[in-house]
XYZ file of C-alpha atoms in Angstrom:
459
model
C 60.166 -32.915 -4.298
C 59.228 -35.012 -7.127
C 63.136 -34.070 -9.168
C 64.357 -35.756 -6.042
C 62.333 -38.909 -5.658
C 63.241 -39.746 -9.303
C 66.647 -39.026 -8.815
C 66.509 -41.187 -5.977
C 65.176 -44.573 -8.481
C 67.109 -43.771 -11.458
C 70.373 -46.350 -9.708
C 69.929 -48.767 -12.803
C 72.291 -50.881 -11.192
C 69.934 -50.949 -7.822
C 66.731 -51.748 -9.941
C 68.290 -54.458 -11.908
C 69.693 -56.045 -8.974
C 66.143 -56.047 -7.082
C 64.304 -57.185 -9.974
C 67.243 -60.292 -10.350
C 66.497 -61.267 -6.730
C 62.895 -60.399 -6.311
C 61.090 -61.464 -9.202
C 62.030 -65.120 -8.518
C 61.223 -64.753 -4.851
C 58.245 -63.724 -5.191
C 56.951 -66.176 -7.775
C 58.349 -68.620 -5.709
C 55.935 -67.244 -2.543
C 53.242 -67.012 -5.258
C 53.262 -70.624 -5.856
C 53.449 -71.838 -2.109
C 50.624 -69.466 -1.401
C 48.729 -70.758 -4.677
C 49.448 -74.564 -3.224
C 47.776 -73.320 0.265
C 45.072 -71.592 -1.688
C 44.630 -74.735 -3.610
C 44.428 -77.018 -0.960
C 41.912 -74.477 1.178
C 39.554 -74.143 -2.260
C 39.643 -78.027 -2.712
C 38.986 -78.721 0.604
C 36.145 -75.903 0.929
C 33.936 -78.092 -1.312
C 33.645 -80.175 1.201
C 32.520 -77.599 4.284
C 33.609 -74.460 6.944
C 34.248 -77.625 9.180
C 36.698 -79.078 6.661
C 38.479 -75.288 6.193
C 38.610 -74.959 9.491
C 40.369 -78.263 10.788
C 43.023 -77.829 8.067
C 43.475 -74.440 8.704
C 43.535 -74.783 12.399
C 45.913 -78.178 11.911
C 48.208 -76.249 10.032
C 49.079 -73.682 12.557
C 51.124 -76.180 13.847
C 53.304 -76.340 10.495
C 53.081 -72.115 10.512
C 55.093 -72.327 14.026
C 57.635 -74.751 12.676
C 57.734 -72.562 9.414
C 58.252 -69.617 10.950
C 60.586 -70.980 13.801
C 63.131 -72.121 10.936
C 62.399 -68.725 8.748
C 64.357 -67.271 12.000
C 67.069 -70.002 12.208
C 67.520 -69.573 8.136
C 66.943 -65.658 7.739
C 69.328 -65.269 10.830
C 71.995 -67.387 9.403
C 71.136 -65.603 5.718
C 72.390 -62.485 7.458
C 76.109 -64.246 7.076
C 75.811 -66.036 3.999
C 74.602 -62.974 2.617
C 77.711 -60.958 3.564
C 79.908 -64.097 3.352
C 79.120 -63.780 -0.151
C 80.209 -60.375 -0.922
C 83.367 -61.323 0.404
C 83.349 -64.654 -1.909
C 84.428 -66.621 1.305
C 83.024 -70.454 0.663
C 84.257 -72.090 3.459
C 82.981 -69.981 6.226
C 78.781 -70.019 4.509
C 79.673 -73.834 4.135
C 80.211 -73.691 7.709
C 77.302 -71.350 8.744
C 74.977 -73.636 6.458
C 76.185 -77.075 8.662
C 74.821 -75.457 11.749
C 71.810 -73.806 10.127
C 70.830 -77.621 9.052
C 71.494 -79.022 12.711
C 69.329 -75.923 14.425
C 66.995 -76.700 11.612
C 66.411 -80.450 12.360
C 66.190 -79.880 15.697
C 63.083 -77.460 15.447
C 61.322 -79.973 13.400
C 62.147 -82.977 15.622
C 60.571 -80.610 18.385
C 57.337 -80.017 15.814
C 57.336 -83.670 14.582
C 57.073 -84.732 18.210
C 53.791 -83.015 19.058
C 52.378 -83.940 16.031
C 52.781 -87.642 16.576
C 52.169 -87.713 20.587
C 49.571 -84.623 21.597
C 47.917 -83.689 18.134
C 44.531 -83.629 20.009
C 46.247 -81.536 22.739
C 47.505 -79.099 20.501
C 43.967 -78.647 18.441
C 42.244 -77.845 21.538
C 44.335 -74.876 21.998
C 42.334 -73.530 18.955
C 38.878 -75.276 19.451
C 36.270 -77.279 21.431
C 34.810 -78.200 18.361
C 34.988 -81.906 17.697
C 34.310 -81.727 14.106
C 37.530 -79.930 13.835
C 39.432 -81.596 16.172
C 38.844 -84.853 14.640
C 39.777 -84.111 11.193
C 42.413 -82.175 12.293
C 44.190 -84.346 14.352
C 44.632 -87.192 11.634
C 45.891 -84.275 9.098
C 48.595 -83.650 11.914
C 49.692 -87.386 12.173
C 50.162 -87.562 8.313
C 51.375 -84.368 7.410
C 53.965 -83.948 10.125
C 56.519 -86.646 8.822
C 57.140 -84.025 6.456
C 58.723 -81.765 8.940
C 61.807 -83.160 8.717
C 62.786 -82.491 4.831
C 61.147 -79.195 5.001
C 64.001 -78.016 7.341
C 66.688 -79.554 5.097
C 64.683 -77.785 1.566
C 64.636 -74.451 4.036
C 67.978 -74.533 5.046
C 69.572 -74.905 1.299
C 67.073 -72.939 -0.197
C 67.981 -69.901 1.645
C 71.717 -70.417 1.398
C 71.404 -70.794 -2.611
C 69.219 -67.625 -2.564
C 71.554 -65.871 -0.573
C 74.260 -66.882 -2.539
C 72.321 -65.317 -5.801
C 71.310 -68.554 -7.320
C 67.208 -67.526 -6.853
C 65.942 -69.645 -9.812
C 66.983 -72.776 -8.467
C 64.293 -72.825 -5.636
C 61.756 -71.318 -7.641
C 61.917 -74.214 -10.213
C 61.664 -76.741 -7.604
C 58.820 -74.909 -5.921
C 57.287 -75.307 -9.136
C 57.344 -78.529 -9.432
C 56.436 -79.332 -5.973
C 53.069 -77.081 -6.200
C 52.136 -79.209 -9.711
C 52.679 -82.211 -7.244
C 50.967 -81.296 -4.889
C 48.135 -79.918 -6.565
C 47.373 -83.265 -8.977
C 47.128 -85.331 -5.521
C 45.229 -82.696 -3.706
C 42.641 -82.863 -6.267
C 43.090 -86.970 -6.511
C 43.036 -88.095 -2.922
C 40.204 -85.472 -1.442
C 38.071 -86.803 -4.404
C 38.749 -89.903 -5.168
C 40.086 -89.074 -8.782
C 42.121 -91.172 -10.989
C 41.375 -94.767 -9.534
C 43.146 -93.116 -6.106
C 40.160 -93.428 -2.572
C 38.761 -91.103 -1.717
C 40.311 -89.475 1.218
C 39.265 -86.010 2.040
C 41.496 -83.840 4.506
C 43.558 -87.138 5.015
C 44.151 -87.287 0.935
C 45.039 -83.260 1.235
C 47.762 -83.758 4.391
C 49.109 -87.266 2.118
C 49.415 -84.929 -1.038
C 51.318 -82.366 1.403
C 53.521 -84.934 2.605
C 54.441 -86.600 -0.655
C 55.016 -83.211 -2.200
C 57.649 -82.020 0.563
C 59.526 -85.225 0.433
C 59.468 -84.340 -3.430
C 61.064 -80.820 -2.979
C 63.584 -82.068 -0.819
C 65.101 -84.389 -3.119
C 64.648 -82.728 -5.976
C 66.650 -79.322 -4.773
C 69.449 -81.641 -3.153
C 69.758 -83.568 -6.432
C 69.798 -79.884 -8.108
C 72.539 -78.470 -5.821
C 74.831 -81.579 -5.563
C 75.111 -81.834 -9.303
C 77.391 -79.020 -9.211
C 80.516 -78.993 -6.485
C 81.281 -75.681 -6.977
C 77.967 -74.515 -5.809
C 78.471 -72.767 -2.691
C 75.630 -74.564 -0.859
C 76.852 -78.145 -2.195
C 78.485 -78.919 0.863
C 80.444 -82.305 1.436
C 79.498 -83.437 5.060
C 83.178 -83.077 5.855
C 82.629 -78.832 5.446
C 79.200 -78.973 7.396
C 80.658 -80.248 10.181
C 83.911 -78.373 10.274
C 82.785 -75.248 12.746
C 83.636 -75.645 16.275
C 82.110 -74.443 19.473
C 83.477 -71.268 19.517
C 82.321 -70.419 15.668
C 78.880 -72.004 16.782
C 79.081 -69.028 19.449
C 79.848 -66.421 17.141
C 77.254 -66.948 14.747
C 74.842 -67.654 17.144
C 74.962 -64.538 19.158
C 73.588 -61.998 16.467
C 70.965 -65.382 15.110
C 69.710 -66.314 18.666
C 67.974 -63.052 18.904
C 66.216 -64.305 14.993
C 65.291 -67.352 16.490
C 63.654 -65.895 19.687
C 62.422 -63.311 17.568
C 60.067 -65.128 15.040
C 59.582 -67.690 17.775
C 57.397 -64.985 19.777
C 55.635 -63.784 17.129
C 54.479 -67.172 15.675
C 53.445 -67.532 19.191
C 51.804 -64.455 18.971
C 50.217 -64.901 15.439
C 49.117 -68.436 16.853
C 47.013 -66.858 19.893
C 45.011 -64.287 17.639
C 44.142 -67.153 15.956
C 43.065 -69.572 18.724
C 41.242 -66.135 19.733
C 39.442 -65.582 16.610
C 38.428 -69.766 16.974
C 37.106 -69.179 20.489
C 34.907 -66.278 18.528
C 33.508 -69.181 16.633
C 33.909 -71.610 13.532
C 32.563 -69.882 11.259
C 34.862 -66.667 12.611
C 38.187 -68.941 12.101
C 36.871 -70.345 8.949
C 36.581 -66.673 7.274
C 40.084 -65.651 8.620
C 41.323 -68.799 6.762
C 39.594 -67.590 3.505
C 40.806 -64.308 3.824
C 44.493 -65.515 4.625
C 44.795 -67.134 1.583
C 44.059 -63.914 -0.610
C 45.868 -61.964 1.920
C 49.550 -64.523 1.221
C 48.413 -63.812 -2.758
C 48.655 -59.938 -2.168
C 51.700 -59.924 -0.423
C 53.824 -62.022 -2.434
C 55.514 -59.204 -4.221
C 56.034 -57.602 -0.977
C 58.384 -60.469 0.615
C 60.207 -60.631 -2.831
C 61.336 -56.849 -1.573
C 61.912 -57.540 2.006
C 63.997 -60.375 1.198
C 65.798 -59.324 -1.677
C 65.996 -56.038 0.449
C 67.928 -58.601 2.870
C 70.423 -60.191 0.349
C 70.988 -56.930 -1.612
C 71.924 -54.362 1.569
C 73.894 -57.397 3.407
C 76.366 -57.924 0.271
C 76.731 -54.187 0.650
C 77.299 -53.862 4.143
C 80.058 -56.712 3.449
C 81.763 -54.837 0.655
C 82.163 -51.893 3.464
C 79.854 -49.747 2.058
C 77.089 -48.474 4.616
C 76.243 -45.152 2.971
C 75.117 -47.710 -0.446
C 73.433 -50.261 2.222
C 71.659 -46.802 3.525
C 70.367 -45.670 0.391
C 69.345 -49.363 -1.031
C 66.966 -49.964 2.157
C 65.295 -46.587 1.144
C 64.762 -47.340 -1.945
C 63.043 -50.490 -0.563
C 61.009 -48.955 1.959
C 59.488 -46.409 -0.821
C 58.648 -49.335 -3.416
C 56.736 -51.325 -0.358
C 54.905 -48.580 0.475
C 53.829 -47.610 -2.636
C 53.595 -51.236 -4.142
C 51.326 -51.697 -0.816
C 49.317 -49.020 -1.015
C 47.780 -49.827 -4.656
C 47.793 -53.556 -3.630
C 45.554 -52.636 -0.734
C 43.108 -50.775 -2.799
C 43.091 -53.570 -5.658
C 42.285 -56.379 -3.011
C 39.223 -54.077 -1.540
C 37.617 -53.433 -4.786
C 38.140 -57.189 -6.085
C 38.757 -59.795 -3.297
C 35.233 -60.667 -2.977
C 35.432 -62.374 -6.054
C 37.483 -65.000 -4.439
C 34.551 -66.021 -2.140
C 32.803 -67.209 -5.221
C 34.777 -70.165 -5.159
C 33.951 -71.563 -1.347
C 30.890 -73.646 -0.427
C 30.159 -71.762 2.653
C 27.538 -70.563 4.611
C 26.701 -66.543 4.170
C 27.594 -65.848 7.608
C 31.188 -67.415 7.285
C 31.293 -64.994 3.642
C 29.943 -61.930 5.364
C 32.819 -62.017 7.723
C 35.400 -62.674 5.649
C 34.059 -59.723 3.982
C 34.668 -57.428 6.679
C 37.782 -58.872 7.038
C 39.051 -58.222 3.885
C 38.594 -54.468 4.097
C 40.476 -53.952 7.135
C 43.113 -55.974 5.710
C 43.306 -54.333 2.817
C 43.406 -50.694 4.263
C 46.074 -52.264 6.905
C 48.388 -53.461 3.665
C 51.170 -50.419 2.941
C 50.937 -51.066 7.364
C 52.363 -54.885 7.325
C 54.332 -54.144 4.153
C 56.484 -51.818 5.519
C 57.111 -53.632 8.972
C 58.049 -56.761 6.858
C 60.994 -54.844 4.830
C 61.982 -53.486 7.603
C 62.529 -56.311 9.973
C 63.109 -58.749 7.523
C 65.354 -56.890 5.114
C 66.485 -53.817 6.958
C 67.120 -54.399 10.156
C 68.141 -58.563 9.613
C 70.420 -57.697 6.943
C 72.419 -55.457 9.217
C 72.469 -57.219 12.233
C 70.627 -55.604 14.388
C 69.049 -58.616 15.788
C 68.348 -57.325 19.371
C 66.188 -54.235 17.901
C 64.627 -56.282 15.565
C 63.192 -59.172 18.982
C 61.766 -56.082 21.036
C 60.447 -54.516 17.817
C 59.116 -57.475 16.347
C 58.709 -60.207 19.134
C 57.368 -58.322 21.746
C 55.296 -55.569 20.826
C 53.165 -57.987 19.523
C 52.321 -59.829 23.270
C 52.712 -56.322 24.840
C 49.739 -54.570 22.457
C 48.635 -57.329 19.934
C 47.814 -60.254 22.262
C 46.287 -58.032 24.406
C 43.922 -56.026 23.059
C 42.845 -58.656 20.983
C 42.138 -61.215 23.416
C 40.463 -57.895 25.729
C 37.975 -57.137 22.469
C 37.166 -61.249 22.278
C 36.598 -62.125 25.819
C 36.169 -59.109 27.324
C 33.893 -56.976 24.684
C 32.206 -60.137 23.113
C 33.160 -57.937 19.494
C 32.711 -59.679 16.018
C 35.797 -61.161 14.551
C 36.070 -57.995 11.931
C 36.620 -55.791 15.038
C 38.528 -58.007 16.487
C 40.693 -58.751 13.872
C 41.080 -54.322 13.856
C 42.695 -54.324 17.450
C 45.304 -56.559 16.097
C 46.442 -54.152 13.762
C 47.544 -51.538 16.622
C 50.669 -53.851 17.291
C 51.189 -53.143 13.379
C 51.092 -49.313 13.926
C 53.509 -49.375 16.756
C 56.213 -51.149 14.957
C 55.920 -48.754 12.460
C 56.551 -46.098 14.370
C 59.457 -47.527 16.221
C 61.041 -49.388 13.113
C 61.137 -46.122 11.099
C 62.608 -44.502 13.796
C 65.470 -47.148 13.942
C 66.183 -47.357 10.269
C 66.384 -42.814 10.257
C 69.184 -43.504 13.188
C 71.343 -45.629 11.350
C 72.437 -47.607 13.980
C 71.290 -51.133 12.706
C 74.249 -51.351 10.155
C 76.966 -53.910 11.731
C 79.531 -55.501 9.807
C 78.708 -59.582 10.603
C 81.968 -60.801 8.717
C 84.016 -59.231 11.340
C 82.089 -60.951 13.624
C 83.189 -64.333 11.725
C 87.017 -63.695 11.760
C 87.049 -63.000 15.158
C-alpha cells in the first residue's frame, strides 16, 4: 500500500506545477485573511459590540464576495482550458462578460448598502449597538463594491492564465494599506480622528480602490498579457457566445449564490443565539480563514492545473492530478486540524472580551478543528474537481442545496427549537459537510464530471 501511494506523488512535473500555482495563492489568501484578522483584532480593543457589528456588517460584502467567486471561478473554468489551447481571443472574450456579470452583482450589493443597510442588519440582530455601528460601516465600505468586481474579475483571469504572482504582489500591498489606516483611523494615530469602526470601513474602502488600480496599471503595462484587454476585445462576444458560456457558469453563479445564502442564515442563527455567540464565531472565523489558506491554494490550483489538462485532451492526466489533490487536502487537513486544537487558544489572548464570549469561541474551535480534513476536502472537490471539469449542475445540488436541505435546517431546529449553545449548534452545521462528502467522492470515483468546455466555445 505504501509502494503505491509514493509511486502515486513521485510526478515531479505534477508537484512542481502545484507548488508554481499554489504557493502564491495561498499567500495571497493568507494576506486577505491576515487584513480581516487585522481589522477584527484592532477593532476588538474596542468591545464584542464593536466585533460584532463589523462582523455582522460584513456579511453583506461575504455575499457579494462569494456571488462573484461563482461568476469568476465559473468563467475560470474557460480561461483555464482556453489557455491550454493558447487561444487569446476567446478568454479576452470570456473575461468582457465576466466584468459585465461582475458589475452587475456589485451594483445589486452597492444598492442595499446605500438604501436598506438597517434592513439588512436586522436580518442578523435586534441589537442596536450593532445595528448602529454597523449600518454606517455599510454606507462607507460599500462604494468599494464596485472595483472589487473589476480586481476579481482580472485577478482570476491572470491566475488562470499562470501569471499567480501578479495578484499576490498587489494583495500585498493592499493589506500594508489597509493595515496602516486601520490602525490610524480606529485610533486616532498619526494626526488622522479618531474614527473607530467608521475609520476601519474608510481604511477598507481606500485600500480596495488601491488594489484596483494598482493590478490594472500592472496588467495594462504589458499588451501581450492575456488579460490586458482593449475594450474593443471585451466587448466583441455576441449573444449567442454569451449563451454558450453561460450555460455551464449559470449553474456557478446559482451555486455559490445558495450557499452564501446558506452560510449567511447560520450566521443570523448563531446572532439570534446571542452577541456574545456571534461575536465568538467571528473570532474563531478569523483563525479558521488562517488555517485554511493552504487548503484553497490546492483547490484552486487543483482548478487551473486539471482544466489545462482536460483542454490538452487528456482526461486520464486530469484523473490522476485531482487525486493527487484530494490526498494532499486530506492529509494537509488533517495535521492542520490537530495544530489549530492544541494552539488556537492562543489567539484569544489578543481580544478584549468578556470570558463568556472566549469560552465559546473555545468550544468552537474544537469542533472546527476536528471538522477541518471535512471542509477541506469538499472545497477541492467542488472548487477544483468538479468546476474545473464542468460539471456545474453536480456541483449546485452538491454544493447549493444540501446545505438548505440539511445545514439550514438542523441548525436553525437546534437554535430555536432545542434552545442549544452556539458550540452545539455550530456541530449540526457540520452534517451538511458530511453529506457532501459522501456524495462528492462518489462523483469524482465515477468520472463523469470531466467535459471538454473548449468544445463548448467553438460551437
Amino acid at each position: 500500500m505504501w509502494q503505491k501511494i509514493r509511486v502515486l506523488y513521485q510526478d515531479r512535473e505534477y508537484f512542481s506545477q502545484l507548488t508554481h500555482v499554489a504557493a502564491p495563492i495561498a499567500l495571497q489568501n493568507l494576506l486577505m485573511s491576515s487584513l480581516n484578522m487585522v481589522s477584527v483584532i484592532l477593532l476588538g480593543q474596542l468591545g464584542e459590540a464593536s466585533v460584532a457589528a463589523v462582523g455582522l456588517a460584513g456579511q453583506v460584502f461575504f455575499l457579494l464576495n462569494l456571488v462573484l467567486f461563482g461568476i469568476m471561478s465559473g468563467s475560470a473554468m474557460f480561461t483555464a482550458q482556453l489557455w491550454g489551447r493558447n487561444d487569446v481571443t476567446n478568454i479576452r472574450r470570456v473575461l468582457g462578460l465576466a466584468i459585465k456579470l461582475g458589475e452587475l452583482a456589485a451594483l445589486v450589493f452597492w444598492a442595499l448598502t446605500m438604501f436598506a443597510p438597517e434592513a439588512v442588519l436586522r436580518f442578523y440582530s435586534t441589537d442596536p449597538l450593532v445595528i448602529a455601528p454597523g449600518t454606517r460601516y455599510l454606507q462607507i465600505f460599500g462604494w468599494s463594491y464596485l472595483p472589487f468586481a473589476l480586481t476579481f474579475a482580472y485577478s482570476a483571469v491572470t491566475r488562470s492564465t499562470g501569471n499567480v504572482r501578479l495578484p499576490l504582489v498587489v494583495s500585498i500591498a493592499a493589506l500594508i494599506l489597509n493595515t496602516a489606516l486601520a490602525w490610524a483611523l480606529i485610533f486616532g494615530e498619526l494626526g488622522l480622528p479618531k474614527m473607530g469602526t467608521d475609520g476601519a470601513a474608510l481604511a477598507g474602502l481606500i485600500a480596495r480602490l488601491f488594489e484596483c488600480g494598482f493590478l490594472l496599471t500592472m496588467i495594462y503595462r504589458k499588451p501581450e498579457n492575456p488579460a490586458a484587454a482593449p475594450l474593443s476585445d471585451l466587448l466583441s462576444f455576441d449573444a449567442a457566445f454569451a449563451w454558450r458560456v453561460l450555460r455551464p457558469v449559470l449553474p456557478v453563479i446559482a451555486n455559490e449564490t445558495l450557499w452564501s445564502l446558506g452560510i449567511t442564515t447560520y450566521n443570523s442563527i448563531y446572532a439570534h443565539v446571542g452577541t456574545n455567540a456571534i461575536a465568538a464565531m467571528n473570532i474563531v472565523s478569523t483563525i479558521d480563514q488562517l488555517a485554511f489558506v493552504g487548503f484553497l491554494g490546492i483547490g484552486n490550483a487543483t482548478a487551473i492545473l486539471v482544466g489545462n489538462v482536460i483542454g490538452q485532451g487528456d482526461k486520464d492526466k486530469a484523473f490522476l492530478y485531482a487525486g493527487r489533490s484530494l490526498g494532499l487536502q486530506i492529509a494537509g487537513a488533517l495535521i492542520m486540524g490537530a495544530l489549530v486544537a492544541l494552539f488556537g487558544n492562543l489567539f484569544f489572548q489578543l481580544y478584549r472580551v468578556s470570558p463568556a464570549v472566549i469560552e465559546n469561541a473555545h468550544q468552537v474551535l474544537l469542533i472546527m478543528a476536528a471538522s477541518m480534513w471535512i471542509r477541506a476536502t469538499n472545497m477541492v472537490i467542488v472548487v477544483g474537481i468538479l468546476r474545473s471539469g464542468g460539471d456545474t449542475r453536480f456541483s449546485l445540488v452538491l454544493d447549493g442545496l444540501v446545505i438548505w436541505l440539511v445545514g439550514v435546517p438542523l441548525t436553525a431546529f437546534g437554535a430555536f427549537g432545542l434552545h442549544l449553545p452556539i458550540a452545539l449548534v455550530y456541530l449540526l452545521a457540520q452534517a451538511e459537510e458530511l453529506t457532501k462528502l459522501i456524495a462528492g467522492m462518489w462523483r469524482y470515483f465515477s468520472r463523469r464530471w470531466m467535459n471538454d468546455l473548449t468544445q463548448t466555445i467553438e460551437a
